[in-house]
Amino acid sequence: MALLPLTALFEGDVLELLVPVDDGDTVDSVSRQIAHHVVGRRVARKDAPIRLRHNGSVLDPAVPIGAAGVGPLDHVEAFYE
């Protein structure tokens, strides 16, 4: 497993984040890591799944982020489904 730094934005937030994740973390785990810094602070909490988008495509939550085609410093967008 290797460190994979990503730039991230949670839909509705105003701040871009630099989030260090492990390339073996699932897409769902990365979504939750991004949400940890935003939800309940600058974006209201919702009872809905959080998804992750990369280059316009919604990623499968069960796939490891490193296997989903996301590279170092790529931009991802988290959002409520």
CSV table of N, CA and C in Angstrom, one decimal:
chain,number,residue,atom,x,y,z
A,1,MET,N,0.8,-1.2,0.0
A,1,MET,CA,0.0,0.0,0.0
A,1,MET,C,0.9,1.2,0.0
A,2,ALA,N,0.4,2.3,-0.7
A,2,ALA,CA,1.2,3.5,-0.8
A,2,ALA,C,0.3,4.7,-0.6
A,3,LEU,N,1.0,5.8,-0.1
A,3,LEU,CA,0.3,7.0,0.1
A,3,LEU,C,-0.1,7.6,-1.2
A,4,LEU,N,-1.4,8.1,-1.3
A,4,LEU,CA,-2.0,8.7,-2.5
A,4,LEU,C,-2.6,10.0,-2.1
A,5,PRO,N,-1.9,11.1,-2.3
A,5,PRO,CA,-2.5,12.4,-2.0
A,5,PRO,C,-3.5,12.8,-3.1
A,6,LEU,N,-4.6,13.3,-2.7
A,6,LEU,CA,-5.7,13.7,-3.6
A,6,LEU,C,-6.1,15.1,-3.3
A,7,THR,N,-6.5,15.9,-4.3
A,7,THR,CA,-7.2,17.1,-4.0
A,7,THR,C,-8.7,16.8,-4.1
A,8,ALA,N,-9.5,17.4,-3.2
A,8,ALA,CA,-10.9,17.0,-3.1
A,8,ALA,C,-11.8,18.2,-2.8
A,9,LEU,N,-13.0,18.1,-3.3
A,9,LEU,CA,-14.0,19.1,-3.0
A,9,LEU,C,-15.3,18.3,-2.6
A,10,PHE,N,-16.0,18.7,-1.6
A,10,PHE,CA,-17.3,18.1,-1.2
A,10,PHE,C,-18.3,19.1,-1.8
A,11,GLU,N,-19.2,18.6,-2.6
A,11,GLU,CA,-20.2,19.4,-3.3
A,11,GLU,C,-20.9,20.3,-2.2
A,12,GLY,N,-21.0,21.6,-2.5
A,12,GLY,CA,-21.6,22.5,-1.6
A,12,GLY,C,-20.6,23.2,-0.7
A,13,ASP,N,-19.3,22.7,-0.6
A,13,ASP,CA,-18.3,23.3,0.2
A,13,ASP,C,-17.6,24.4,-0.6
A,14,VAL,N,-16.8,25.2,0.1
A,14,VAL,CA,-16.1,26.3,-0.6
A,14,VAL,C,-14.6,26.1,-0.6
A,15,LEU,N,-14.1,25.1,0.2
A,15,LEU,CA,-12.7,24.8,0.3
A,15,LEU,C,-12.3,23.6,-0.4
A,16,GLU,N,-11.2,23.7,-1.1
A,16,GLU,CA,-10.5,22.5,-1.7
A,16,GLU,C,-9.6,21.9,-0.7
A,17,LEU,N,-9.6,20.6,-0.6
A,17,LEU,CA,-8.8,19.9,0.4
A,17,LEU,C,-7.7,19.1,-0.2
A,18,LEU,N,-6.6,18.9,0.5
A,18,LEU,CA,-5.6,18.0,0.2
A,18,LEU,C,-5.7,16.8,1.2
A,19,VAL,N,-6.1,15.7,0.7
A,19,VAL,CA,-6.4,14.5,1.5
A,19,VAL,C,-5.4,13.4,1.2
A,20,PRO,N,-4.6,13.0,2.2
A,20,PRO,CA,-3.7,11.9,2.0
A,20,PRO,C,-4.5,10.6,2.3
A,21,VAL,N,-4.5,9.7,1.4
A,21,VAL,CA,-5.2,8.4,1.6
A,21,VAL,C,-4.2,7.3,1.2
A,22,ASP,N,-4.6,6.1,1.5
A,22,ASP,CA,-3.8,4.9,1.1
A,22,ASP,C,-4.4,4.4,-0.3
A,23,ASP,N,-3.6,4.0,-1.2
A,23,ASP,CA,-4.1,3.6,-2.5
A,23,ASP,C,-4.9,2.3,-2.4
A,24,GLY,N,-4.9,1.6,-1.2
A,24,GLY,CA,-5.7,0.4,-1.0
A,24,GLY,C,-7.0,0.7,-0.3
A,25,ASP,N,-7.2,1.9,0.1
A,25,ASP,CA,-8.5,2.3,0.7
A,25,ASP,C,-9.6,2.2,-0.4
A,26,THR,N,-10.8,1.8,0.0
A,26,THR,CA,-11.9,1.7,-0.9
A,26,THR,C,-12.4,3.1,-1.2
A,27,VAL,N,-13.1,3.3,-2.4
A,27,VAL,CA,-13.6,4.6,-2.7
A,27,VAL,C,-14.6,5.0,-1.7
A,28,ASP,N,-15.3,4.1,-1.1
A,28,ASP,CA,-16.3,4.5,0.0
A,28,ASP,C,-15.5,5.1,1.2
A,29,SER,N,-14.4,4.4,1.6
A,29,SER,CA,-13.6,4.9,2.7
A,29,SER,C,-13.0,6.3,2.4
A,30,VAL,N,-12.6,6.6,1.2
A,30,VAL,CA,-12.0,7.9,0.8
A,30,VAL,C,-13.1,8.9,0.9
A,31,SER,N,-14.3,8.6,0.4
A,31,SER,CA,-15.5,9.5,0.5
A,31,SER,C,-15.8,9.9,1.9
A,32,ARG,N,-15.7,8.9,2.9
A,32,ARG,CA,-15.9,9.2,4.3
A,32,ARG,C,-14.8,10.0,4.9
A,33,GLN,N,-13.6,9.8,4.4
A,33,GLN,CA,-12.4,10.6,4.9
A,33,GLN,C,-12.6,12.1,4.5
A,34,ILE,N,-13.0,12.3,3.2
A,34,ILE,CA,-13.3,13.7,2.8
A,34,ILE,C,-14.4,14.3,3.6
A,35,ALA,N,-15.5,13.5,3.7
A,35,ALA,CA,-16.7,14.0,4.5
A,35,ALA,C,-16.3,14.4,5.9
A,36,HIS,N,-15.4,13.7,6.5
A,36,HIS,CA,-15.0,13.9,7.9
A,36,HIS,C,-14.6,15.4,8.1
A,37,HIS,N,-14.0,16.0,7.1
A,37,HIS,CA,-13.5,17.3,7.2
A,37,HIS,C,-14.5,18.4,6.9
A,38,VAL,N,-15.6,18.0,6.3
A,38,VAL,CA,-16.6,18.9,5.8
A,38,VAL,C,-18.0,18.8,6.4
A,39,VAL,N,-18.5,17.6,6.4
A,39,VAL,CA,-19.9,17.4,6.8
A,39,VAL,C,-20.1,17.8,8.3
A,40,GLY,N,-21.1,18.6,8.6
A,40,GLY,CA,-21.4,19.0,9.9
A,40,GLY,C,-20.6,20.3,10.3
A,41,ARG,N,-19.7,20.7,9.3
A,41,ARG,CA,-19.0,21.9,9.5
A,41,ARG,C,-19.4,23.0,8.5
A,42,ARG,N,-19.2,22.7,7.2
A,42,ARG,CA,-19.6,23.6,6.2
A,42,ARG,C,-20.7,23.1,5.3
A,43,VAL,N,-21.0,21.8,5.4
A,43,VAL,CA,-22.0,21.2,4.6
A,43,VAL,C,-22.9,20.4,5.6
A,44,ALA,N,-24.2,20.6,5.4
A,44,ALA,CA,-25.1,19.9,6.4
A,44,ALA,C,-25.1,18.4,6.2
A,45,ARG,N,-25.2,17.7,7.3
A,45,ARG,CA,-25.3,16.3,7.3
A,45,ARG,C,-26.6,15.8,6.7
A,46,LYS,N,-26.6,14.8,5.9
A,46,LYS,CA,-27.8,14.2,5.3
A,46,LYS,C,-27.8,12.7,5.5
A,47,ASP,N,-29.0,12.1,5.5
A,47,ASP,CA,-29.1,10.7,5.6
A,47,ASP,C,-29.1,10.1,4.2
A,48,ALA,N,-28.0,10.1,3.6
A,48,ALA,CA,-27.8,9.7,2.2
A,48,ALA,C,-26.4,9.2,2.0
A,49,PRO,N,-26.2,8.2,1.0
A,49,PRO,CA,-24.9,7.8,0.8
A,49,PRO,C,-24.0,8.9,0.2
A,50,ILE,N,-22.7,8.8,0.4
A,50,ILE,CA,-21.8,9.8,-0.1
A,50,ILE,C,-21.0,9.0,-1.3
A,51,ARG,N,-21.0,9.6,-2.4
A,51,ARG,CA,-20.3,9.0,-3.6
A,51,ARG,C,-19.1,9.9,-4.0
A,52,LEU,N,-18.3,9.3,-4.9
A,52,LEU,CA,-17.1,10.0,-5.3
A,52,LEU,C,-17.0,10.0,-6.8
A,53,ARG,N,-16.7,11.2,-7.3
A,53,ARG,CA,-16.7,11.4,-8.8
A,53,ARG,C,-15.2,11.8,-9.2
A,54,HIS,N,-14.8,11.2,-10.3
A,54,HIS,CA,-13.4,11.5,-10.8
A,54,HIS,C,-13.5,11.6,-12.3
A,55,ASN,N,-13.1,12.7,-12.8
A,55,ASN,CA,-13.2,13.0,-14.3
A,55,ASN,C,-14.6,12.8,-14.8
A,56,GLY,N,-15.6,13.2,-14.1
A,56,GLY,CA,-17.0,13.1,-14.5
A,56,GLY,C,-17.7,11.8,-14.3
A,57,SER,N,-16.9,10.8,-13.9
A,57,SER,CA,-17.5,9.4,-13.7
A,57,SER,C,-17.6,9.2,-12.2
A,58,VAL,N,-18.8,8.6,-11.8
A,58,VAL,CA,-19.0,8.2,-10.4
A,58,VAL,C,-18.3,6.8,-10.2
A,59,LEU,N,-17.5,6.8,-9.2
A,59,LEU,CA,-16.7,5.6,-8.9
A,59,LEU,C,-17.4,4.5,-8.1
A,60,ASP,N,-17.1,3.3,-8.3
A,60,ASP,CA,-17.7,2.2,-7.6
A,60,ASP,C,-17.2,2.2,-6.1
A,61,PRO,N,-18.1,2.3,-5.2
A,61,PRO,CA,-17.7,2.4,-3.8
A,61,PRO,C,-16.8,1.3,-3.2
A,62,ALA,N,-16.9,0.1,-3.8
A,62,ALA,CA,-16.2,-1.1,-3.3
A,62,ALA,C,-14.8,-1.2,-3.9
A,63,VAL,N,-14.4,-0.5,-4.9
A,63,VAL,CA,-13.2,-0.6,-5.6
A,63,VAL,C,-12.1,0.2,-4.8
A,64,PRO,N,-10.9,-0.4,-4.7
A,64,PRO,CA,-9.8,0.4,-4.1
A,64,PRO,C,-9.5,1.6,-4.9
A,65,ILE,N,-9.2,2.8,-4.3
A,65,ILE,CA,-9.1,4.0,-5.0
A,65,ILE,C,-7.9,3.9,-6.0
A,66,GLY,N,-6.8,3.2,-5.6
A,66,GLY,CA,-5.7,3.1,-6.6
A,66,GLY,C,-6.0,2.3,-7.8
A,67,ALA,N,-7.0,1.4,-7.7
A,67,ALA,CA,-7.4,0.6,-8.9
A,67,ALA,C,-8.6,1.3,-9.7
A,68,ALA,N,-9.1,2.4,-9.2
A,68,ALA,CA,-10.2,3.1,-9.8
A,68,ALA,C,-9.7,4.1,-10.9
A,69,GLY,N,-8.4,4.1,-11.1
A,69,GLY,CA,-7.8,5.1,-12.1
A,69,GLY,C,-7.5,6.4,-11.6
A,70,VAL,N,-7.5,6.6,-10.2
A,70,VAL,CA,-7.2,7.8,-9.6
A,70,VAL,C,-5.7,7.8,-9.3
A,71,GLY,N,-5.0,8.9,-9.7
A,71,GLY,CA,-3.5,9.0,-9.4
A,71,GLY,C,-3.2,10.1,-8.4
A,72,PRO,N,-1.9,10.2,-8.1
A,72,PRO,CA,-1.5,11.3,-7.1
A,72,PRO,C,-1.9,12.7,-7.6
A,73,LEU,N,-2.5,13.4,-6.6
A,73,LEU,CA,-2.9,14.8,-6.8
A,73,LEU,C,-4.0,14.9,-7.8
A,74,ASP,N,-4.7,13.8,-8.2
A,74,ASP,CA,-5.9,13.9,-9.0
A,74,ASP,C,-7.0,14.6,-8.2
A,75,HIS,N,-7.9,15.2,-8.9
A,75,HIS,CA,-9.0,15.9,-8.2
A,75,HIS,C,-10.2,15.0,-8.2
A,76,VAL,N,-10.9,14.8,-7.0
A,76,VAL,CA,-12.1,14.0,-6.8
A,76,VAL,C,-13.1,14.9,-6.2
A,77,GLU,N,-14.4,14.6,-6.4
A,77,GLU,CA,-15.5,15.4,-5.9
A,77,GLU,C,-16.4,14.4,-5.1
A,78,ALA,N,-16.6,14.7,-3.8
A,78,ALA,CA,-17.5,13.9,-3.0
A,78,ALA,C,-18.9,14.6,-3.0
A,79,PHE,N,-20.0,13.8,-3.0
A,79,PHE,CA,-21.3,14.4,-3.0
A,79,PHE,C,-22.3,13.4,-2.5
A,80,TYR,N,-23.4,13.9,-2.0
A,80,TYR,CA,-24.5,13.1,-1.5
A,80,TYR,C,-25.3,12.6,-2.7
A,81,GLU,N,-25.6,11.3,-2.7
A,81,GLU,CA,-26.4,10.7,-3.8
A,81,GLU,C,-27.8,11.1,-3.7
